[in-house]
């Protein structure tokens, strides 16, 4: 007589275990929950800055962005008014200076590191570039205030203001002592160099080597290979790297606060004190007395967040598209 | 016979090649100069500012050199100029304690979020939501830190009615989560699939194999991510300025204003007293050693993992 195999009893708990795939569903839900928390953090930043700036949006609307008067303290002559243009102008100009200085240099460094550098040097130089990106910004600011400012005044700002500045109003003196847009832009350039060059190097290294070999086989020199076959291939990624650097420069707070002079008056000269959005928030938000003042500063933060979000979106897309390689390519 | 008359000769092309290659070398050299200078200045001036008091004492208001600190009377044998030289004594113990407490608390908040989110991104790669989650973590790591400070300020400081260490920790959490999530994801992807398959062949459910096989395999990498996040959090200034405000005394209370090294660097360099500027360099030195040390350590371990 054939023995009947014992069938495992179907209990409530075994059914439950099977239905949840022995706990996998819970694990999936748990990790999903924490992954969604990342989205939640971004949404929280958006909502808090949006709600916090409700006052200024009701009061000024879009004209907040190009209002030229920033006057948080009521006096007899000047009523309280909040216009973000001095801060926005300072942010844009200092970042523009940083970009003009850092983009060509950073791309050149990236090309050197990826294409021309002797193999022995590549590793240490690459590590150095990445370490520099990790140095806290307050240290760049400290060096800028204590060391670089004097040098910049003596060797760059004053000579330019005394020669070219006599004819070009935006380079004119008087040079503010170690404070101003130009010096802030220069320090920002030093800060974003590692970002630009590291990303340029990474996207150039992702260019397939047959791209180079094909050009070499036509008898091109090394520079022609780089400029004609490698850089165009990685162009989008390089632009993306520059945009990420720009994003860093726009939002940089400490170095700007320490070097820009925190003046909300609009002066024509690049050597005069100015302010940036981030510096204005850092220096005034803790002391804001009236709700509208606080709300305006939060409005600035919202604008800053919006700009960097869009920049990041475009930049990440460009970098991702380049390092992914051409469509349909199989390795 | 040449096809085009305006084509460059090889000698010309070779010259252009050399010149432009030279340009990239010059650019690299120019960029390295300020960067080397920054590190050198911090090491030399900052290293010179270190002594025992620096690590064991808190802030003390500066006093004139030739004055007895207790009676306020001129010390015997002082010279005329000494009255006008101001000496700050004391150290940054309160800053070291504050930075450690705030950053470690932030690490405790961000580790579970970052690691579990990283596990989700790596172990369930087919979820359509993943690209969006990754994008959000990029946005967080690219967001200006002052914006995070504003969020901490309005969300916590305003509600609690006081600056506090805990507000700083929450603000730093925003900045540390993306670093941990991305490194966890990257490192889990390096774990060979054979490991997962072997665990499954033994009948382990996925969560069990992930927690007992995959994650332990990648543990060094996850610790690496946590350390990198710690280094980033310890160096942030702007969000702390708006959340923990700074404190001149040693404080262990997370619900009251605290000090932190980057804030002290900022405050001391703005101070008019050279002796306090000296403290700023010392603080920068400690901060830079912390950040660079962690980064080098991480680099050494990841190089070992990849081999």
Coordinates of C-alpha atoms in Angstrom, one line a residue:
Chain A
X1 CA 0.0 0.0 0.0
X2 CA 1.5 3.3 -1.1
X3 CA 2.2 5.6 1.7
X4 CA 0.5 8.9 1.5
X5 CA 3.0 11.7 1.7
X6 CA 2.3 14.1 4.6
X7 CA 0.9 17.3 3.1
X8 CA 2.1 20.3 5.1
X9 CA -0.9 21.8 6.9
X10 CA -1.9 25.1 5.5
X11 CA -2.1 27.3 8.5
X12 CA -3.0 30.9 8.7
X13 CA 0.6 31.9 9.2
X14 CA 2.0 29.9 6.3
X15 CA -0.7 31.3 4.0
X16 CA 0.3 34.8 5.2
X17 CA 4.0 34.0 4.7
X18 CA 3.3 32.8 1.2
X19 CA 1.1 35.7 0.3
X20 CA 3.7 38.2 1.4
X21 CA 6.4 36.1 -0.3
X22 CA 7.9 35.3 3.1
X23 CA 8.2 38.9 4.1
X24 CA 9.5 40.3 0.8
X25 CA 6.5 42.5 0.3
X26 CA 7.2 44.2 3.7
X27 CA 10.8 44.7 2.8
X28 CA 9.9 46.2 -0.5
X29 CA 7.4 48.5 1.1
X30 CA 9.9 49.5 3.8
X31 CA 12.7 50.4 1.4
X32 CA 10.2 52.1 -0.9
X33 CA 9.0 54.2 2.0
X34 CA 12.5 55.4 2.7
X35 CA 13.3 56.0 -1.0
X36 CA 10.1 58.1 -1.2
X37 CA 11.4 60.0 1.8
X38 CA 14.1 61.4 -0.5
X39 CA 11.3 62.8 -2.8
X40 CA 9.6 64.0 0.4
X41 CA 12.7 66.0 1.4
X42 CA 12.8 67.8 -2.0
X43 CA 9.0 68.4 -1.8
X44 CA 9.5 69.7 1.8
X45 CA 12.1 72.2 0.6
X46 CA 9.8 73.4 -2.2
X47 CA 6.7 73.7 0.0
X48 CA 8.5 75.4 2.9
X49 CA 10.1 78.0 0.7
X50 CA 6.9 78.5 -1.3
X51 CA 4.7 78.9 1.8
X52 CA 7.3 81.1 3.6
X53 CA 7.4 83.5 0.7
X54 CA 3.6 83.9 0.4
X55 CA 3.8 87.3 2.0
X56 CA 6.2 88.8 -0.5
X57 CA 4.4 87.2 -3.5
X58 CA 1.1 88.8 -2.4
X59 CA 2.8 92.1 -1.8
X60 CA 5.0 92.4 -4.9
X61 CA 4.3 89.5 -7.3
X62 CA 6.9 89.0 -10.0
X63 CA 8.0 92.6 -9.7
X64 CA 9.8 91.5 -6.5
X65 CA 12.5 90.1 -8.8
X66 CA 13.4 93.3 -10.5
X67 CA 12.7 95.8 -7.8
X68 CA 15.9 97.8 -7.2
X69 CA 15.3 99.0 -3.6
X70 CA 16.2 96.8 -0.7
X71 CA 15.5 98.7 2.4
X72 CA 14.5 96.6 5.4
X73 CA 14.6 99.4 8.0
X74 CA 12.0 102.1 8.0
X75 CA 13.4 105.7 8.1
X76 CA 11.8 109.0 7.5
X77 CA 13.3 109.4 4.1
X78 CA 13.0 105.9 2.8
X79 CA 10.0 103.7 3.3
X80 CA 10.5 99.9 3.7
X81 CA 10.8 98.2 0.4
X82 CA 12.0 94.9 -0.9
X83 CA 13.3 94.5 -4.4
X84 CA 15.5 91.5 -5.1
X85 CA 17.4 93.0 -8.1
X86 CA 20.6 94.0 -6.2
X87 CA 20.9 90.5 -4.9
X88 CA 20.0 88.8 -8.1
X89 CA 22.4 91.0 -10.1
X90 CA 25.2 90.3 -7.7
X91 CA 24.5 86.6 -7.9
X92 CA 24.5 86.6 -11.7
X93 CA 27.5 88.8 -12.1
X94 CA 29.7 87.0 -9.6
X95 CA 28.8 83.6 -11.1
X96 CA 29.4 85.0 -14.6
X97 CA 32.9 86.1 -13.6
X98 CA 33.5 82.7 -12.0
X99 CA 32.2 81.0 -15.1
X100 CA 34.3 83.0 -17.5
X101 CA 37.4 82.2 -15.5
X102 CA 36.7 78.7 -14.6
X103 CA 35.1 77.2 -17.7
X104 CA 38.0 77.4 -20.1
X105 CA 40.5 76.5 -17.4
X106 CA 38.4 73.7 -16.1
X107 CA 37.9 72.2 -19.5
X108 CA 41.6 72.5 -20.3
X109 CA 42.4 70.7 -17.1
X110 CA 39.9 68.0 -17.9
X111 CA 41.4 67.5 -21.4
X112 CA 44.9 67.4 -19.8
X113 CA 43.9 64.9 -17.2
X114 CA 42.1 62.6 -19.6
X115 CA 44.0 62.8 -22.8
X116 CA 47.5 64.2 -22.4
X117 CA 48.6 63.6 -18.8
X118 CA 51.4 61.0 -18.3
X119 CA 49.9 57.9 -16.7
X120 CA 52.1 58.3 -13.7
X121 CA 50.6 61.7 -12.9
X122 CA 47.0 61.0 -13.7
X123 CA 46.1 59.2 -10.5
X124 CA 47.6 61.8 -8.0
X125 CA 46.4 64.8 -10.0
X126 CA 42.9 63.3 -10.2
X127 CA 42.8 62.5 -6.5
X128 CA 43.9 66.1 -5.8
X129 CA 41.2 67.6 -8.0
X130 CA 38.6 65.5 -6.1
X131 CA 40.0 66.4 -2.7
X132 CA 39.8 70.1 -3.6
X133 CA 36.1 69.7 -4.3
X134 CA 35.7 68.4 -0.7
X135 CA 37.3 71.4 1.1
X136 CA 34.6 73.3 3.0
X137 CA 33.7 76.6 1.4
X138 CA 34.4 78.5 4.6
X139 CA 38.1 77.7 4.2
X140 CA 38.1 79.1 0.7
X141 CA 36.4 82.2 2.2
X142 CA 39.0 82.4 5.0
X143 CA 41.9 82.2 2.6
X144 CA 40.2 84.7 0.3
X145 CA 39.7 87.3 3.1
X146 CA 43.0 86.8 4.9
X147 CA 45.4 86.2 2.0
X148 CA 44.1 86.5 -1.5
X149 CA 42.3 89.9 -1.0
X150 CA 45.5 91.9 -0.4
X151 CA 47.2 90.3 -3.4
X152 CA 44.2 90.8 -5.6
X153 CA 43.9 94.5 -4.6
X154 CA 47.6 95.2 -5.3
X155 CA 48.1 93.2 -8.4
X156 CA 44.7 93.1 -10.2
X157 CA 42.1 95.5 -8.9
X158 CA 44.1 98.7 -8.5
X159 CA 46.1 98.4 -11.7
X160 CA 43.0 97.7 -13.7
X161 CA 41.0 100.5 -12.1
X162 CA 43.9 102.9 -12.6
X163 CA 44.4 102.1 -16.3
X164 CA 41.4 100.6 -18.2
X165 CA 39.1 101.7 -15.4
X166 CA 39.6 105.4 -16.4
X167 CA 37.7 104.7 -19.6
X168 CA 35.5 101.8 -18.8
X169 CA 33.0 102.6 -16.1
X170 CA 32.3 99.1 -14.9
X171 CA 36.0 98.6 -14.1
X172 CA 36.5 102.0 -12.5
X173 CA 37.6 102.6 -8.9
X174 CA 37.5 103.4 -6.1
X175 CA 38.5 99.8 -5.2
X176 CA 36.8 98.7 -2.1
X177 CA 39.3 97.2 0.3
X178 CA 39.2 93.5 -0.3
X179 CA 35.5 93.4 -0.9
X180 CA 33.6 93.3 -4.2
X181 CA 32.1 91.5 -7.1
X182 CA 35.4 90.8 -8.9
X183 CA 37.2 89.2 -6.0
X184 CA 34.2 87.1 -5.1
X185 CA 33.9 85.9 -8.7
X186 CA 37.6 84.9 -8.7
X187 CA 37.3 82.9 -5.5
X188 CA 34.1 81.3 -6.8
X189 CA 36.1 80.3 -9.9
X190 CA 38.7 78.6 -7.8
X191 CA 35.9 76.8 -5.9
X192 CA 34.1 75.5 -9.0
X193 CA 37.3 74.5 -10.9
X194 CA 37.4 71.0 -9.4
X195 CA 33.7 70.4 -10.3
X196 CA 34.2 71.5 -14.0
X197 CA 37.5 69.6 -14.5
X198 CA 36.4 66.4 -12.8
X199 CA 33.3 66.1 -14.9
X200 CA 35.1 67.1 -18.1
X201 CA 37.7 64.4 -17.4
X202 CA 35.0 61.8 -16.7
X203 CA 33.0 62.4 -19.8
X204 CA 36.1 62.5 -22.0
X205 CA 37.2 59.2 -20.5
X206 CA 33.8 57.8 -21.5
X207 CA 34.6 58.6 -25.2
X208 CA 35.2 55.2 -26.9
X209 CA 38.8 54.8 -28.1
X210 CA 37.9 53.9 -31.7
X211 CA 36.9 57.5 -32.0
X212 CA 40.5 58.6 -31.3
X213 CA 42.0 55.7 -33.3
X214 CA 40.0 56.6 -36.4
X215 CA 41.2 60.1 -36.3
X216 CA 44.8 59.1 -35.6
X217 CA 44.7 56.8 -38.6
X218 CA 43.9 59.7 -40.8
X219 CA 47.2 61.3 -39.8
X220 CA 45.9 63.9 -37.3
X221 CA 48.0 65.4 -34.6
X222 CA 47.1 64.8 -31.0
X223 CA 45.4 68.2 -30.6
X224 CA 43.4 67.6 -33.8
X225 CA 42.3 64.3 -32.4
X226 CA 41.2 65.9 -29.2
X227 CA 39.5 68.9 -30.8
X228 CA 38.1 67.2 -33.8
X229 CA 37.0 63.8 -32.5
X230 CA 37.0 63.6 -28.7
X231 CA 35.7 67.0 -27.5
X232 CA 32.8 67.2 -30.0
X233 CA 31.7 63.7 -28.9
X234 CA 31.6 64.7 -25.3
X235 CA 30.4 68.3 -25.9
X236 CA 27.0 67.9 -24.2
X237 CA 28.7 66.3 -21.1
X238 CA 31.2 69.1 -20.9
X239 CA 28.4 71.7 -21.0
X240 CA 26.7 69.8 -18.3
X241 CA 29.8 69.9 -16.1
X242 CA 30.1 73.6 -16.6
X243 CA 26.4 74.0 -15.7
X244 CA 26.9 72.0 -12.5
X245 CA 29.8 74.3 -11.7
X246 CA 27.5 77.3 -12.4
X247 CA 24.9 75.9 -10.0
X248 CA 27.5 75.6 -7.3
X249 CA 28.7 79.2 -7.9
X250 CA 25.1 80.6 -7.8
X251 CA 24.3 79.0 -4.5
X252 CA 27.7 79.4 -2.8
X253 CA 27.1 81.2 0.5
X254 CA 30.1 81.5 2.8
X255 CA 32.8 82.6 0.4
X256 CA 30.4 85.2 -1.0
X257 CA 29.2 86.5 2.4
X258 CA 32.8 86.9 3.5
X259 CA 34.1 88.6 0.4
X260 CA 31.3 90.5 -1.4
X261 CA 30.8 93.3 1.1
X262 CA 27.1 92.9 1.7
X263 CA 25.9 96.2 0.3
X264 CA 22.4 96.3 -1.3
X265 CA 23.2 99.4 -3.3
X266 CA 23.7 98.9 -7.0
X267 CA 27.1 100.2 -8.0
X268 CA 28.3 100.1 -11.5
X269 CA 31.9 99.0 -10.8
X270 CA 32.9 95.4 -10.4
X271 CA 35.3 96.5 -7.7
X272 CA 32.6 97.9 -5.5
X273 CA 30.8 96.0 -2.7
X274 CA 27.6 94.2 -3.7
X275 CA 25.6 91.3 -2.4
X276 CA 24.4 87.9 -3.6
X277 CA 21.1 86.2 -2.9
X278 CA 22.8 83.6 -0.7
X279 CA 24.9 86.2 1.2
X280 CA 21.8 88.4 1.8
X281 CA 19.9 85.5 3.2
X282 CA 22.7 84.4 5.5
X283 CA 23.4 87.8 6.8
X284 CA 19.8 89.1 7.2
X285 CA 17.5 86.2 7.9
X286 CA 18.5 85.6 11.5
X287 CA 17.9 89.3 12.3
X288 CA 14.7 89.9 10.2
X289 CA 12.2 91.8 12.4
X290 CA 9.2 92.4 10.1
X291 CA 7.4 89.4 8.5
X292 CA 7.7 90.9 5.0
X293 CA 11.5 91.1 5.4
X294 CA 11.6 87.4 6.4
X295 CA 9.2 86.5 3.6
X296 CA 11.3 88.4 1.0
X297 CA 14.4 86.5 2.1
X298 CA 12.6 83.2 1.8
X299 CA 11.4 84.3 -1.6
X300 CA 15.0 84.7 -2.6
X301 CA 15.7 81.2 -1.3
X302 CA 12.8 79.9 -3.4
X303 CA 14.2 81.7 -6.5
X304 CA 17.6 80.2 -5.8
X305 CA 16.2 76.7 -5.4
X306 CA 14.2 77.0 -8.6
X307 CA 17.2 78.1 -10.6
X308 CA 19.5 75.4 -9.3
X309 CA 16.8 72.8 -9.7
X310 CA 16.4 73.6 -13.4
X311 CA 20.2 73.9 -14.0
X312 CA 20.7 70.5 -12.3
X313 CA 17.9 68.9 -14.4
X314 CA 19.5 70.1 -17.7
X315 CA 23.1 69.4 -16.6
X316 CA 22.4 65.9 -15.3
X317 CA 20.6 65.1 -18.5
X318 CA 23.5 66.2 -20.6
X319 CA 26.1 64.4 -18.6
X320 CA 24.0 61.2 -18.5
X321 CA 23.3 61.4 -22.3
X322 CA 27.1 61.7 -23.1
X323 CA 28.4 59.1 -20.7
X324 CA 25.7 56.6 -21.9
X325 CA 27.3 56.7 -25.4
X326 CA 25.5 56.9 -28.7
X327 CA 22.1 55.4 -29.2
X328 CA 22.0 51.8 -30.1
X329 CA 25.7 51.1 -29.4
X330 CA 26.5 47.7 -28.0
X331 CA 29.8 47.4 -26.1
Chain B
X1 CA 49.3 68.1 -56.1
X2 CA 47.3 69.4 -53.2
X3 CA 43.5 69.5 -53.3
X4 CA 43.2 72.7 -51.3
X5 CA 45.7 75.5 -51.4
X6 CA 44.8 76.9 -48.0
X7 CA 45.5 73.7 -46.1
X8 CA 48.1 73.9 -43.3
X9 CA 51.4 72.3 -43.8
X10 CA 52.4 69.6 -41.3
X11 CA 54.9 71.9 -39.7
X12 CA 52.2 74.4 -39.0
X13 CA 49.8 71.8 -37.7
X14 CA 52.5 70.4 -35.5
X15 CA 53.1 73.9 -34.0
X16 CA 49.4 74.4 -33.3
X17 CA 49.4 71.0 -31.7
X18 CA 52.3 71.8 -29.4
X19 CA 51.0 75.3 -28.5
X20 CA 47.5 74.1 -27.6
X21 CA 48.7 71.1 -25.7
X22 CA 51.0 73.5 -23.9
X23 CA 48.0 75.7 -23.0
X24 CA 46.3 72.8 -21.2
X25 CA 49.4 72.2 -19.2
X26 CA 49.6 75.9 -18.3
X27 CA 45.9 75.9 -17.3
X28 CA 46.5 73.0 -15.0
X29 CA 49.5 74.7 -13.5
X30 CA 47.7 78.0 -13.0
X31 CA 44.8 76.2 -11.3
X32 CA 47.0 74.2 -9.0
X33 CA 48.8 77.2 -7.7
X34 CA 46.0 78.7 -5.7
X35 CA 44.8 75.3 -4.6
X36 CA 48.2 74.4 -3.3
X37 CA 48.5 77.8 -1.6
X38 CA 45.2 77.4 0.2
X39 CA 46.2 74.0 1.6
X40 CA 49.7 75.3 2.5
X41 CA 48.4 78.4 4.3
X42 CA 45.9 76.4 6.3
X43 CA 48.6 73.9 7.2
X44 CA 51.3 76.4 8.1
X45 CA 49.3 79.2 9.8
X46 CA 46.6 76.9 11.2
X47 CA 49.1 74.3 12.4
X48 CA 51.0 77.1 14.2
X49 CA 47.9 78.1 16.1
X50 CA 47.4 74.7 17.7
X51 CA 48.4 74.1 21.3
X52 CA 46.9 72.4 24.3
X53 CA 44.5 75.2 25.2
X54 CA 43.2 75.1 21.6
X55 CA 41.7 71.7 22.2
X56 CA 40.8 71.9 25.9
X57 CA 39.4 75.4 26.4
X58 CA 36.4 77.3 25.2
X59 CA 36.0 80.9 24.1
X60 CA 37.4 83.6 26.4
X61 CA 37.0 87.3 25.6
X62 CA 40.3 88.9 24.5
X63 CA 42.2 90.9 27.1
X64 CA 45.0 93.4 26.6
X65 CA 48.4 91.7 26.9
X66 CA 49.8 93.8 29.7
X67 CA 46.7 93.5 32.0
X68 CA 46.2 91.1 34.8
X69 CA 43.1 89.1 33.8
X70 CA 41.7 89.0 37.3
X71 CA 42.3 92.5 38.8
X72 CA 42.2 94.4 35.5
X73 CA 45.3 96.3 36.6
X74 CA 48.5 96.7 34.5
X75 CA 51.1 93.9 35.2
X76 CA 54.4 95.0 36.6
X77 CA 57.2 95.3 34.1
X78 CA 54.9 95.7 31.1
X79 CA 55.8 97.9 28.2
X80 CA 53.7 100.8 27.0
X81 CA 52.7 99.2 23.7
X82 CA 51.4 96.0 25.4
X83 CA 48.2 97.7 26.6
X84 CA 47.1 98.0 23.0
X85 CA 47.9 94.5 22.0
X86 CA 45.0 92.2 22.6
X87 CA 45.5 88.6 23.3
X88 CA 42.7 86.0 23.0
X89 CA 43.2 82.9 25.0
X90 CA 41.1 79.9 25.1
X91 CA 40.3 77.4 22.4
X92 CA 37.6 75.8 20.4
X93 CA 36.6 72.8 22.5
X94 CA 33.0 74.0 22.3
X95 CA 33.2 74.0 18.5
X96 CA 34.7 70.5 18.4
X97 CA 32.0 69.2 20.7
X98 CA 29.2 71.0 18.8
X99 CA 30.4 69.8 15.3
X100 CA 30.7 66.2 16.5
X101 CA 27.3 66.2 18.3
X102 CA 25.4 67.9 15.5
X103 CA 27.0 65.9 12.7
X104 CA 26.7 62.6 14.4
X105 CA 23.0 63.2 15.2
X106 CA 22.5 64.1 11.5
X107 CA 24.3 60.9 10.6
X108 CA 21.9 58.9 12.8
X109 CA 19.0 60.6 11.0
X110 CA 20.3 60.1 7.5
X111 CA 21.8 56.7 7.7
X112 CA 18.5 54.7 7.8
X113 CA 17.0 56.9 5.0
X114 CA 20.0 56.8 2.9
X115 CA 20.9 53.1 3.3
X116 CA 17.3 51.8 2.8
X117 CA 16.7 54.1 -0.1
X118 CA 20.0 53.0 -1.6
X119 CA 19.0 49.3 -1.2
X120 CA 15.7 50.1 -2.9
X121 CA 17.5 51.8 -5.9
X122 CA 20.0 48.9 -6.3
X123 CA 17.9 45.9 -5.5
X124 CA 14.7 46.9 -7.3
X125 CA 16.2 48.5 -10.4
X126 CA 13.2 48.0 -12.6
X127 CA 10.9 50.3 -10.6
X128 CA 9.8 53.2 -12.9
X129 CA 10.1 55.5 -9.9
X130 CA 13.8 55.0 -9.7
X131 CA 14.9 57.7 -12.2
X132 CA 12.8 60.2 -10.4
X133 CA 14.2 59.2 -6.9
X134 CA 17.7 59.5 -8.3
X135 CA 16.9 62.9 -9.8
X136 CA 15.6 64.1 -6.4
X137 CA 18.7 63.0 -4.7
X138 CA 20.8 64.9 -7.2
X139 CA 18.6 67.9 -6.7
X140 CA 19.2 67.7 -2.9
X141 CA 22.9 67.3 -3.2
X142 CA 23.0 70.2 -5.7
X143 CA 20.7 72.5 -3.8
X144 CA 22.4 75.5 -2.4
X145 CA 23.1 74.8 1.3
X146 CA 21.7 78.2 2.3
X147 CA 18.3 77.1 1.0
X148 CA 18.4 74.1 3.3
X149 CA 19.3 76.5 6.0
X150 CA 16.3 78.6 5.3
X151 CA 14.1 75.4 5.4
X152 CA 15.6 74.5 8.8
X153 CA 15.1 78.0 10.0
X154 CA 11.4 78.3 9.1
X155 CA 10.5 74.7 9.8
X156 CA 12.2 74.2 13.1
X157 CA 13.8 77.3 14.6
X158 CA 10.6 79.4 14.0
X159 CA 8.4 76.7 15.4
X160 CA 10.6 75.9 18.5
X161 CA 11.2 79.6 19.1
X162 CA 14.9 79.0 19.6
X163 CA 18.0 78.0 17.7
X164 CA 19.0 74.5 18.5
X165 CA 21.5 71.8 17.8
X166 CA 18.7 69.5 16.7
X167 CA 17.6 72.0 14.0
X168 CA 21.1 72.0 12.7
X169 CA 21.2 68.2 12.6
X170 CA 17.9 68.1 10.7
X171 CA 19.2 70.6 8.2
X172 CA 22.4 68.6 7.7
X173 CA 20.2 65.5 7.2
X174 CA 18.9 67.0 4.0
X175 CA 22.5 67.3 2.7
X176 CA 23.8 64.0 3.9
X177 CA 21.0 61.7 2.7
X178 CA 21.8 61.9 -1.0
X179 CA 25.5 61.1 -0.5
X180 CA 24.7 58.0 1.6
X181 CA 21.9 56.9 -0.8
X182 CA 24.1 57.2 -3.9
X183 CA 27.2 55.5 -2.5
X184 CA 25.0 52.7 -1.1
X185 CA 23.4 52.2 -4.5
X186 CA 26.7 52.2 -6.3
X187 CA 28.4 49.8 -4.0
X188 CA 25.4 47.4 -3.9
X189 CA 25.5 47.3 -7.7
X190 CA 29.1 46.1 -7.5
X191 CA 28.0 43.0 -5.5
X192 CA 28.0 40.2 -8.1
X193 CA 24.6 38.7 -8.9
X194 CA 26.0 35.2 -8.2
X195 CA 26.0 36.1 -4.5
X196 CA 22.3 36.9 -4.6
X197 CA 21.5 33.8 -6.7
X198 CA 23.4 31.6 -4.3
X199 CA 21.4 33.0 -1.3
X200 CA 18.2 32.4 -3.2
X201 CA 19.2 28.9 -4.1
X202 CA 19.4 28.2 -0.4
X203 CA 15.7 29.2 -0.1
X204 CA 16.3 32.6 1.5
X205 CA 13.6 35.2 0.8
X206 CA 14.9 38.3 -0.8
X207 CA 14.9 40.5 2.3
X208 CA 16.9 37.9 4.2
X209 CA 19.5 37.5 1.5
X210 CA 19.8 41.3 1.1
X211 CA 20.2 41.9 4.8
X212 CA 22.4 38.9 5.7
X213 CA 24.4 38.4 2.5
X214 CA 24.4 41.4 0.1
X215 CA 24.6 44.2 2.6
X216 CA 27.4 42.6 4.7
X217 CA 29.4 42.0 1.5
X218 CA 29.1 45.7 0.7
X219 CA 29.4 46.9 4.3
X220 CA 32.8 48.6 3.8
X221 CA 31.3 50.6 0.9
X222 CA 28.3 51.7 3.0
X223 CA 30.6 52.8 5.8
X224 CA 32.5 54.7 3.2
X225 CA 29.4 56.6 2.1
X226 CA 28.5 57.4 5.7
X227 CA 32.0 58.8 6.3
X228 CA 31.8 60.9 3.1
X229 CA 28.5 62.3 4.3
X230 CA 30.0 63.0 7.7
X231 CA 32.8 64.9 6.1
X232 CA 30.4 66.9 4.0
X233 CA 28.1 67.7 7.0
X234 CA 31.0 68.7 9.2
X235 CA 32.2 71.3 6.6
X236 CA 28.8 72.9 6.0
X237 CA 28.5 76.4 7.4
X238 CA 25.6 78.2 5.9
X239 CA 22.8 75.9 7.1
X240 CA 24.3 75.8 10.6
X241 CA 24.4 79.6 10.8
X242 CA 20.7 79.7 10.4
X243 CA 19.9 76.8 12.7
X244 CA 22.4 76.4 15.6
X245 CA 23.5 80.0 15.6
X246 CA 26.7 79.5 17.5
X247 CA 27.5 79.6 21.2
X248 CA 30.6 80.8 23.1
X249 CA 30.2 78.2 25.9
X250 CA 30.6 74.5 26.0
X251 CA 27.1 73.1 25.6
X252 CA 25.8 69.6 25.4
X253 CA 22.2 70.5 25.1
X254 CA 20.9 69.7 21.6
X255 CA 17.8 71.9 22.2
X256 CA 19.8 75.1 22.7
X257 CA 22.2 77.0 20.5
X258 CA 25.4 75.2 19.9
X259 CA 28.8 76.1 18.5
X260 CA 30.4 74.4 15.4
X261 CA 33.9 74.6 13.9
X262 CA 32.9 76.2 10.6
X263 CA 30.8 78.9 12.3
X264 CA 33.8 79.6 14.6
X265 CA 36.1 79.9 11.6
X266 CA 33.7 82.4 10.1
X267 CA 33.2 84.4 13.3
X268 CA 36.9 84.5 14.3
X269 CA 38.1 85.7 10.9
X270 CA 35.6 88.6 11.0
X271 CA 36.9 89.6 14.4
X272 CA 39.2 92.6 14.6
X273 CA 41.7 90.9 17.0
X274 CA 44.6 89.2 15.3
X275 CA 44.7 86.6 18.1
X276 CA 41.2 85.5 17.2
X277 CA 42.1 85.4 13.5
X278 CA 44.8 83.0 14.6
X279 CA 42.1 80.8 16.2
X280 CA 40.2 80.9 12.9
X281 CA 43.2 79.5 11.1
X282 CA 43.5 76.8 13.7
X283 CA 39.9 75.9 13.4
X284 CA 40.2 75.7 9.6
X285 CA 43.2 73.4 10.1
X286 CA 41.2 71.0 12.3
X287 CA 38.3 71.2 9.8
X288 CA 40.5 70.5 6.8
X289 CA 42.3 67.7 8.5
X290 CA 38.9 66.1 9.3
X291 CA 37.5 66.4 5.8
X292 CA 40.7 65.5 3.9
X293 CA 41.5 62.7 6.3
X294 CA 38.2 61.1 5.8
X295 CA 38.4 61.5 2.1
X296 CA 41.8 59.9 1.9
X297 CA 40.8 57.1 4.1
X298 CA 37.8 56.5 1.9
X299 CA 39.9 56.6 -1.2
X300 CA 42.3 54.0 0.2
X301 CA 39.5 51.6 1.2
X302 CA 37.6 51.9 -2.1
X303 CA 40.7 51.3 -4.1
X304 CA 41.0 48.0 -2.1
X305 CA 37.4 47.1 -2.7
X306 CA 37.7 47.6 -6.4
X307 CA 40.7 45.4 -6.6

